[in-house]
Short mmCIF file of C-alpha atoms and ligand atoms in Angstrom, two decimals:
data_model
loop_
_atom_site.label_atom_id
_atom_site.label_comp_id
_atom_site.label_asym_id
_atom_site.label_seq_id
_atom_site.Cartn_x
_atom_site.Cartn_y
_atom_site.Cartn_z
CA MET A 119 14.73 26.41 6.14
CA ASN A 120 11.67 27.09 4.18
CA ALA A 121 9.66 24.66 2.03
CA SER A 122 7.08 25.34 -0.80
CA TRP A 123 4.79 22.17 -1.84
CA GLY A 124 2.64 20.76 -4.37
CA ALA A 125 0.39 17.86 -4.86
CA ARG A 126 -1.92 15.93 -7.48
CA SER A 127 -3.82 12.64 -7.26
CA GLU A 128 -5.67 11.29 -10.51
CA THR A 129 -7.40 8.12 -10.68
CA GLY A 130 -5.34 7.07 -13.91
CA LEU A 131 -6.99 5.86 -16.95
CA VAL A 132 -8.04 2.20 -16.24
CA ARG A 133 -9.18 1.93 -12.69
CA LYS A 134 -12.58 2.99 -12.24
CA GLY A 135 -11.74 5.05 -8.66
CA ASN A 136 -9.21 6.38 -6.89
CA GLU A 137 -8.40 4.52 -3.73
CA ASP A 138 -5.14 6.97 -2.73
CA SER A 139 -5.79 9.71 -0.40
CA TYR A 140 -3.39 12.41 0.38
CA LEU A 141 -2.67 15.28 3.08
CA VAL A 142 -0.93 18.26 2.91
CA GLN A 143 -1.34 20.03 5.83
CA GLU A 144 1.91 21.63 7.25
CA PRO A 145 3.82 20.41 8.75
CA LEU A 146 2.59 16.83 8.03
CA PHE A 147 2.40 15.37 4.44
CA VAL A 148 0.93 12.04 3.51
CA VAL A 149 0.67 9.24 0.63
CA ALA A 150 -2.05 6.58 1.24
CA ASP A 151 -2.72 4.02 -1.47
CA GLY A 152 -5.60 2.02 -0.30
CA MET A 153 -6.39 -1.80 -1.39
CA GLY A 154 -9.22 -4.21 -0.80
CA GLY A 155 -11.55 -3.14 -3.78
CA HIS A 156 -13.04 0.16 -4.84
CA ILE A 157 -15.16 1.40 -1.77
CA ALA A 158 -12.78 -0.33 0.70
CA GLY A 159 -9.67 0.90 -0.55
CA ASP A 160 -11.16 4.28 -0.71
CA VAL A 161 -12.27 3.93 3.18
CA ALA A 162 -8.84 2.62 3.93
CA SER A 163 -6.50 4.94 2.65
CA SER A 164 -8.95 8.54 3.66
CA THR A 165 -9.19 6.63 7.66
CA ALA A 166 -5.34 6.74 7.46
CA VAL A 167 -5.50 10.41 6.79
CA GLU A 168 -8.49 11.01 8.94
CA VAL A 169 -6.80 9.85 12.04
CA ILE A 170 -3.52 11.52 11.05
CA THR A 171 -5.34 14.71 10.88
CA ASN A 172 -7.04 14.10 13.86
CA GLU A 173 -3.90 13.48 15.90
CA ALA A 174 -1.48 15.67 14.03
CA GLY A 175 -1.12 17.61 17.21
CA GLN A 176 0.59 14.78 18.90
CA ALA A 177 3.18 14.97 16.44
CA ASP A 178 6.21 16.22 18.02
CA ALA A 179 8.98 16.90 15.55
CA THR A 180 11.64 16.48 18.73
CA ASN A 181 10.41 12.90 18.90
CA PRO A 182 9.66 11.15 15.57
CA GLU A 183 8.31 7.94 17.54
CA THR A 184 5.44 10.20 18.08
CA LEU A 185 4.47 9.73 14.51
CA ALA A 186 4.99 5.92 14.41
CA GLN A 187 2.38 5.87 17.17
CA ILE A 188 0.02 8.20 15.11
CA VAL A 189 0.48 5.47 11.78
CA ARG A 190 -0.14 2.54 14.56
CA HIS A 191 -3.60 4.19 15.58
CA ALA A 192 -4.36 4.55 11.90
CA ASN A 193 -3.84 1.36 11.86
CA ALA A 194 -5.95 -0.03 14.63
CA ARG A 195 -8.78 2.30 13.21
CA ILE A 196 -8.92 0.67 9.86
CA PHE A 197 -8.57 -2.66 11.16
CA GLU A 198 -11.66 -1.92 13.69
CA ARG A 199 -13.54 -0.63 10.76
CA ALA A 200 -12.87 -3.71 8.73
CA GLU A 201 -14.03 -6.12 11.24
CA GLU A 202 -17.17 -4.15 12.06
CA ASP A 203 -18.32 -3.93 8.58
CA ASN A 204 -17.94 -7.19 6.23
CA SER A 205 -18.01 -5.26 2.91
CA LEU A 206 -14.83 -3.47 4.23
CA HIS A 207 -13.04 -6.79 5.24
CA GLY A 208 -9.29 -7.16 4.11
CA MET A 209 -9.03 -3.94 2.99
CA GLY A 210 -5.59 -1.98 3.91
CA THR A 211 -3.54 1.21 2.76
CA THR A 212 -0.10 1.87 2.36
CA CYS A 213 0.92 5.41 4.64
CA THR A 214 4.00 7.27 3.88
CA LEU A 215 3.86 10.63 6.46
CA LEU A 216 6.50 13.03 6.54
CA MET A 217 6.58 15.89 9.04
CA LEU A 218 8.69 18.74 8.18
CA ASP A 219 10.82 20.24 10.85
CA ASP A 220 13.31 22.96 10.65
CA GLY A 221 16.04 21.62 8.59
CA ARG A 222 14.63 18.12 8.56
CA ALA A 223 12.05 15.60 7.26
CA HIS A 224 10.67 12.76 9.59
CA ILE A 225 9.20 9.85 8.13
CA ALA A 226 6.78 7.25 9.29
CA HIS A 227 6.26 4.40 6.90
CA VAL A 228 4.32 1.28 5.83
CA GLY A 229 3.79 0.21 2.49
CA ASP A 230 5.30 0.44 -1.04
CA SER A 231 4.51 4.21 -1.53
CA ARG A 232 7.77 5.96 -1.54
CA ALA A 233 9.66 8.86 -0.36
CA TYR A 234 12.25 10.36 -2.81
CA LEU A 235 15.19 12.75 -2.21
CA LEU A 236 16.45 14.74 -4.77
CA ARG A 237 20.31 16.07 -4.10
CA ASN A 238 22.60 17.67 -6.48
CA ASP A 239 22.64 15.17 -8.84
CA HIS A 240 21.94 12.01 -6.44
CA PHE A 241 18.43 10.73 -6.45
CA ASP A 242 17.39 8.28 -3.89
CA GLN A 243 14.83 6.30 -2.49
CA VAL A 244 14.74 7.21 1.05
CA THR A 245 11.82 4.76 1.93
CA GLU A 246 12.15 1.08 1.91
CA ASP A 247 9.27 -0.90 -0.13
CA HIS A 248 7.38 -3.38 1.84
CA THR A 249 6.99 -5.78 -1.04
CA LEU A 250 7.69 -9.39 -1.76
CA VAL A 251 9.93 -8.37 -4.89
CA ALA A 252 12.08 -5.95 -2.77
CA ARG A 253 12.50 -8.38 -0.21
CA MET A 254 13.73 -10.93 -2.51
CA VAL A 255 15.74 -8.08 -3.97
CA ARG A 256 17.67 -7.82 -0.62
CA GLU A 257 17.79 -11.62 -0.60
CA GLY A 258 19.95 -11.21 -3.99
CA ARG A 259 16.82 -13.57 -5.26
CA LEU A 260 15.98 -10.93 -7.80
CA SER A 261 17.77 -7.91 -9.52
CA GLU A 262 16.26 -4.53 -9.37
CA GLU A 263 15.73 -4.84 -13.06
CA GLU A 264 13.87 -8.02 -12.70
CA ALA A 265 11.96 -6.53 -9.67
CA HIS A 266 10.56 -3.80 -11.78
CA ARG A 267 9.01 -5.97 -14.14
CA HIS A 268 8.32 -8.68 -11.71
CA PRO A 269 4.30 -9.49 -12.14
CA GLN A 270 3.79 -10.01 -8.18
CA ARG A 271 5.98 -6.47 -7.67
CA SER A 272 2.69 -5.27 -6.15
CA VAL A 273 2.08 -7.84 -3.47
CA ILE A 274 2.96 -6.18 -0.13
CA THR A 275 4.13 -7.34 3.02
CA ARG A 276 2.88 -4.69 5.14
CA ALA A 277 -0.12 -2.52 5.20
CA LEU A 278 -2.30 -0.40 7.64
CA GLY A 279 -5.88 -2.28 8.38
CA VAL A 280 -4.75 -5.83 7.74
CA ASP A 281 -3.45 -6.78 11.28
CA ASP A 282 -4.69 -5.38 14.75
CA GLU A 283 -0.48 -4.63 14.62
CA VAL A 284 1.56 -2.96 12.56
CA ASP A 285 5.37 -2.35 12.48
CA VAL A 286 6.51 1.21 11.32
CA ASP A 287 9.70 2.46 9.76
CA VAL A 288 10.91 5.88 10.92
CA SER A 289 13.66 7.81 9.50
CA THR A 290 15.06 11.26 9.32
CA VAL A 291 16.55 13.27 6.58
CA ASN A 292 18.77 16.48 7.60
CA LEU A 293 17.88 18.72 5.00
CA GLU A 294 19.64 21.18 2.74
CA ASP A 295 19.43 24.02 0.61
CA GLY A 296 17.60 22.91 -2.90
CA ASP A 297 16.59 19.57 -1.66
CA ARG A 298 13.52 18.25 -3.44
CA VAL A 299 11.42 15.72 -1.77
CA LEU A 300 8.86 13.48 -3.37
CA LEU A 301 6.24 11.44 -1.71
CA CYS A 302 4.33 9.00 -4.15
CA SER A 303 2.03 6.23 -4.61
CA ASP A 304 3.10 3.12 -6.63
CA GLY A 305 1.02 4.64 -9.59
CA LEU A 306 3.99 6.93 -10.00
CA SER A 307 7.24 4.49 -9.34
CA SER A 308 5.52 1.64 -11.20
CA MET A 309 4.74 3.62 -14.22
CA VAL A 310 7.86 6.00 -14.34
CA PRO A 311 11.76 5.15 -14.17
CA ASP A 312 13.41 7.03 -11.44
CA LYS A 313 15.61 8.58 -13.81
CA ALA A 314 12.56 10.30 -15.27
CA ILE A 315 11.11 11.35 -12.00
CA ALA A 316 14.51 12.91 -11.15
CA GLU A 317 14.82 14.88 -14.36
CA VAL A 318 11.33 16.61 -13.95
CA LEU A 319 11.95 17.45 -9.96
CA ALA A 320 15.87 19.02 -11.12
CA ALA A 321 14.14 20.76 -14.20
CA GLU A 322 10.69 22.33 -13.11
CA ALA A 323 11.08 25.86 -10.56
CA ASP A 324 7.75 25.24 -9.08
CA PRO A 325 6.84 22.18 -7.08
CA GLN A 326 3.17 22.29 -8.00
CA SER A 327 4.50 21.97 -11.79
CA ALA A 328 6.46 19.23 -10.83
CA ALA A 329 3.76 17.52 -9.20
CA ASP A 330 1.51 17.88 -12.24
CA ARG A 331 4.48 16.68 -14.84
CA LEU A 332 4.71 13.85 -12.79
CA VAL A 333 1.05 12.51 -12.92
CA ASP A 334 1.27 13.38 -16.45
CA LEU A 335 4.06 11.09 -17.16
CA ALA A 336 2.46 8.55 -15.52
CA LEU A 337 -0.62 8.98 -17.34
CA ASP A 338 1.29 9.25 -20.56
CA ALA A 339 2.65 5.88 -19.62
CA GLY A 340 -0.78 3.91 -19.56
CA GLY A 341 -1.72 5.33 -16.25
CA GLU A 342 -2.80 2.00 -14.96
CA ASP A 343 -2.96 2.94 -11.17
CA ASN A 344 -4.09 5.75 -9.27
CA VAL A 345 -1.27 7.97 -8.95
CA THR A 346 -0.77 10.80 -6.25
CA VAL A 347 2.60 12.80 -5.55
CA VAL A 348 3.37 15.27 -2.82
CA VAL A 349 6.21 17.36 -3.95
CA LEU A 350 8.64 19.72 -1.49
CA TYR A 351 11.27 21.97 -2.67
CA VAL A 352 13.38 22.95 0.31
CA GLU A 353 15.15 26.44 0.14
CA ASP A 354 17.32 28.41 2.50
CA GLY A 355 16.42 32.01 3.39
CA GLU A 356 12.84 33.85 3.65
CA ALA A 357 9.78 32.72 2.00
CA SER A 358 8.62 34.70 -0.75
CA GLY A 359 5.43 35.44 -0.01
CA ASP A 360 3.75 34.01 -3.25
CA PRO A 361 0.35 33.29 -2.36
CA GLU A 362 0.25 30.66 -4.79
CA VAL A 363 2.55 28.19 -2.79
CA GLY A 364 2.34 26.96 0.83
CA ARG A 365 5.31 27.61 2.85
CA ALA A 366 6.56 25.69 5.94
CA THR A 367 8.94 28.18 7.27
CA GLY A 368 11.62 27.81 9.87
CA MET A 369 8.82 25.83 11.94
CA SER A 370 10.56 25.09 16.03
CA SER A 371 9.64 21.94 17.13
CA ALA A 372 6.93 23.67 19.32
CA ALA A 373 5.43 24.95 16.45
CA ALA A 374 5.39 21.90 14.79
CA ALA A 375 3.68 20.01 17.64
CA VAL A 376 0.61 22.27 17.02
CA PRO A 377 0.14 22.19 13.36
CA ALA A 378 -0.56 25.58 11.68
CA PRO A 379 -3.89 25.60 9.50
CA ALA A 380 -3.10 23.94 6.24
CA ALA A 381 -1.72 25.97 3.30
CA TRP A 382 -2.25 24.53 -0.19
CA ALA A 383 0.10 25.03 -2.82
CA ALA A 384 -2.55 26.17 -5.27
CA PRO A 385 -2.32 23.77 -8.55
CA ALA A 386 -2.44 25.14 -12.24
CA GLU A 387 -5.91 25.06 -13.58
CA ARG A 388 -6.04 21.48 -14.10
CA ALA A 389 -5.96 20.12 -18.30
CA PRO A 390 -9.80 19.14 -19.20
CA ALA A 391 -10.27 15.75 -18.41
CA GLU A 392 -10.68 14.67 -21.61
CA GLN A 393 -6.94 15.43 -21.97
CA THR A 394 -5.96 13.36 -19.20
CA GLY A 395 -8.56 10.64 -19.43
CA VAL A 396 -9.59 11.32 -15.64
CA VAL A 397 -12.75 10.66 -14.44
CA SER A 398 -12.92 13.30 -11.86
CA ALA A 399 -10.78 15.19 -9.81
CA ILE A 400 -11.67 17.33 -6.62
CA PRO A 401 -9.81 20.63 -6.61
CA PRO A 402 -7.70 20.95 -3.75
CA ARG A 403 -9.10 23.81 -1.36
CA ALA A 404 -7.38 26.63 0.68
CA THR A 405 -7.10 26.67 4.02
CA GLU A 406 -7.85 23.28 5.15
CA SER A 407 -6.09 20.03 4.57
CA THR A 408 -6.95 18.42 1.59
CA VAL A 409 -8.06 14.73 0.72
CA VAL A 410 -8.78 13.49 -2.04
CA SER A 411 -10.73 10.46 -2.72
CA ASP A 412 -12.52 10.03 -5.96
CA GLU A 413 -16.15 8.89 -4.82
CA THR A 414 -17.50 7.66 -8.01
CA PRO A 415 -19.35 4.54 -7.47
CA ALA A 416 -17.99 2.03 -10.31
CA ARG A 417 -17.84 -1.53 -10.35
CA ARG A 418 -14.90 -3.18 -8.48
CA SER A 419 -11.65 -2.25 -10.09
CA ILE A 420 -9.61 -5.33 -11.16
CA ALA A 421 -7.53 -5.97 -8.43
CA ARG A 422 -3.94 -6.46 -8.84
CA ARG A 423 -2.27 -5.84 -5.50
CA LEU A 424 -2.22 -8.66 -2.89
CA VAL A 425 -1.02 -7.94 0.99
CA VAL A 426 1.13 -10.57 2.40
CA SER A 427 1.35 -10.79 6.48
CA LEU A 428 4.82 -11.79 6.86
CA VAL A 429 3.20 -13.53 10.16
CA VAL A 430 0.81 -15.91 8.83
CA LEU A 431 -0.81 -14.96 5.70
CA ALA A 432 -0.55 -13.71 2.36
CA VAL A 433 -2.86 -12.13 -0.39
CA VAL A 434 -2.84 -13.41 -3.90
CA ALA A 435 -2.58 -11.17 -6.81
CA GLY A 436 -5.46 -10.31 -8.81
CA ALA A 437 -3.27 -10.15 -11.55
CA LEU A 438 -3.51 -14.23 -11.00
CA TYR A 439 -7.32 -14.51 -11.57
CA GLY A 440 -8.14 -11.26 -13.17
CA ALA A 441 -10.36 -9.85 -10.18
CA GLY A 442 -10.44 -9.65 -6.33
CA ARG A 443 -7.75 -9.31 -3.94
CA TYR A 444 -7.40 -11.65 -0.91
CA ALA A 445 -6.60 -10.80 2.07
CA LEU A 446 -5.05 -14.39 3.18
CA GLN A 447 -6.01 -14.21 7.19
CA ASN A 448 -9.19 -14.23 5.76
CA SER A 449 -8.64 -17.29 3.29
CA TRP A 450 -8.66 -21.20 3.41
CA PHE A 451 -7.78 -24.31 1.52
CA ILE A 452 -7.53 -27.96 2.44
CA GLY A 453 -4.50 -29.59 0.46
CA VAL A 454 -1.96 -32.35 1.60
CA ASN A 455 0.89 -31.89 3.66
CA GLU A 456 4.59 -33.52 3.11
CA ASP A 457 3.55 -36.80 4.97
CA GLY A 458 0.51 -37.20 3.09
CA PHE A 459 -2.18 -36.19 5.22
CA VAL A 460 -5.11 -34.13 4.61
CA THR A 461 -4.38 -30.80 6.16
CA VAL A 462 -6.26 -27.34 6.87
CA TYR A 463 -4.06 -24.26 5.73
CA GLN A 464 -4.74 -20.65 5.89
CA GLY A 465 -3.72 -18.48 3.04
CA ARG A 466 -3.34 -19.46 -0.67
CA PRO A 467 -2.27 -22.77 -2.29
CA GLU A 468 -0.53 -20.98 -4.94
CA THR A 469 3.21 -19.90 -5.10
CA ILE A 470 4.97 -16.80 -6.21
CA ALA A 471 7.95 -17.09 -7.12
CA GLY A 472 8.76 -20.20 -5.46
CA MET A 473 7.41 -18.22 -2.00
CA THR A 474 4.45 -20.16 -0.38
CA LEU A 475 1.51 -17.96 0.47
CA SER A 476 -0.03 -20.60 3.24
CA GLU A 477 0.64 -21.78 6.48
CA ALA A 478 -0.29 -25.29 8.07
CA GLU A 479 -3.26 -24.66 10.58
CA GLU A 480 -4.49 -28.08 11.60
CA VAL A 481 -3.11 -31.43 10.25
CA THR A 482 -5.71 -33.81 10.40
CA ALA A 483 -5.06 -37.80 10.81
CA LEU A 484 -6.82 -38.31 7.42
CA ARG A 485 -3.89 -39.90 4.91
CA VAL A 486 -4.41 -38.65 1.29
CA ASP A 487 -4.16 -42.35 0.29
CA ASP A 488 -7.05 -43.63 2.56
CA LEU A 489 -8.95 -41.22 0.45
CA PRO A 490 -10.60 -42.19 -3.60
CA GLU A 491 -8.57 -40.92 -6.29
CA TYR A 492 -10.96 -38.64 -7.76
CA VAL A 493 -10.23 -36.29 -5.06
CA HIS A 494 -6.68 -36.72 -4.90
CA ASP A 495 -5.76 -34.09 -7.36
CA ASP A 496 -7.89 -31.30 -5.98
CA LEU A 497 -5.99 -32.03 -2.72
CA GLU A 498 -2.81 -31.53 -4.51
CA GLU A 499 -4.20 -28.35 -5.89
CA GLY A 500 -5.66 -27.15 -2.69
CA ILE A 501 -9.74 -26.84 -2.56
CA LYS A 502 -10.36 -23.38 -1.31
CA VAL A 503 -12.88 -22.64 1.02
CA GLU A 504 -14.42 -19.84 2.69
CA SER A 505 -13.90 -19.89 6.44
CA LEU A 506 -12.11 -21.97 8.90
CA GLU A 507 -15.33 -23.68 9.74
CA ASP A 508 -16.03 -24.44 6.20
CA ALA A 509 -12.69 -25.97 6.23
CA HIS A 510 -14.02 -28.12 8.72
CA ALA A 511 -16.98 -29.36 7.12
CA ALA A 512 -15.34 -30.19 4.04
CA VAL A 513 -12.41 -32.30 5.94
CA THR A 514 -15.73 -34.11 7.76
CA ASN A 515 -17.23 -34.57 4.52
CA LEU A 516 -13.77 -35.89 3.11
CA GLU A 517 -13.40 -38.51 6.29
CA ASN A 518 -16.88 -39.46 5.19
CA ARG A 519 -15.17 -40.52 1.84
CA SER A 520 -12.54 -42.20 3.19
CA ARG A 521 -12.27 -45.62 2.65
CA PRO A 522 -12.75 -47.96 5.83
CA PRO A 523 -10.07 -49.78 7.09
CA ASP A 524 -11.00 -53.06 5.95
CA GLU A 525 -11.12 -52.06 2.30
CA ARG A 526 -8.12 -50.69 1.88
CA GLY A 527 -5.52 -52.33 -0.18
CA1 CA B 658 -1.38 2.05 -6.14
#
């Protein structure tokens, strides 16, 4: 079994920087979509790729769990960096890592970047989106169609770097002659219908041409997000020796454990920037792993993605506020619980499609009825604070405003 591949990443027409990173280093292929503000998103996704590159030698095709382990290491490293540096706080990234083995593709996955498989007339998403809307579709609360248009479709429930541990999905696809595999960030899948993606993969004879056309479709559709694609074409038989196309040729498990130097499927000359609206594109380099991350300094892009950790926290979509992505583990507010007690919550007071984004952290002994009327509305809406310490200070402040028992009606 042979594979040839192509790849392309673009900032798009709206964002100021490219927070996506990708890696093409036979037998490993990665798409990572960072979040947390322009710089932090870059750092998150490129750190994922760095860790994967450094630990590529530990990837063992006979034990796909080794891929999950590498992704967990990437998670730990990103989390560590976010803890060390305040400006990176709350950053995270998706990560879809594919390892080619002889006749198989192993995939380790976290987030809402996707792996797709085109086989004959069937085009299927191989990965499961770790998003709020995907979960609601599985629970029968949203249709696929509604999910695709949902304003909070980018709220993701799992990402690298948000918590010190992460669950990693691992799956294996047995490859067949003619299979076409796509890894992409949601800048493609949210802008271009699956049917159009499948048509390009079916029509293009060359994976780099397919990658280029897919990105062009996303840009033509508005290019609202960074868009990154890695395309792999699988064939039976010997490699053609075409120097323009990287080939993963019949790798044994042993060979796969020690990756060969990356071969790069050199793309055709890129269209000029004025044609694609691209701020900058770093050309792929031969003979080394290619990590694309647009370094253009710019004001923070308007956020659109919120991270929701299912354990304790969530993040509210920037779409709700117009700016900023919030990691819910770092968000606090004061509200009122169902029994009427002032309560400190971790998370955000808003709901998304009826789902709360908060958990009660501390229930105080303070009753809302004992507080002056003018704070009732604020408390019902939720008074946002910066930290748990600020929450405690706010509660103390409220306690001071509560009416003494002898003045209560
Ligand atoms: Ca994205």
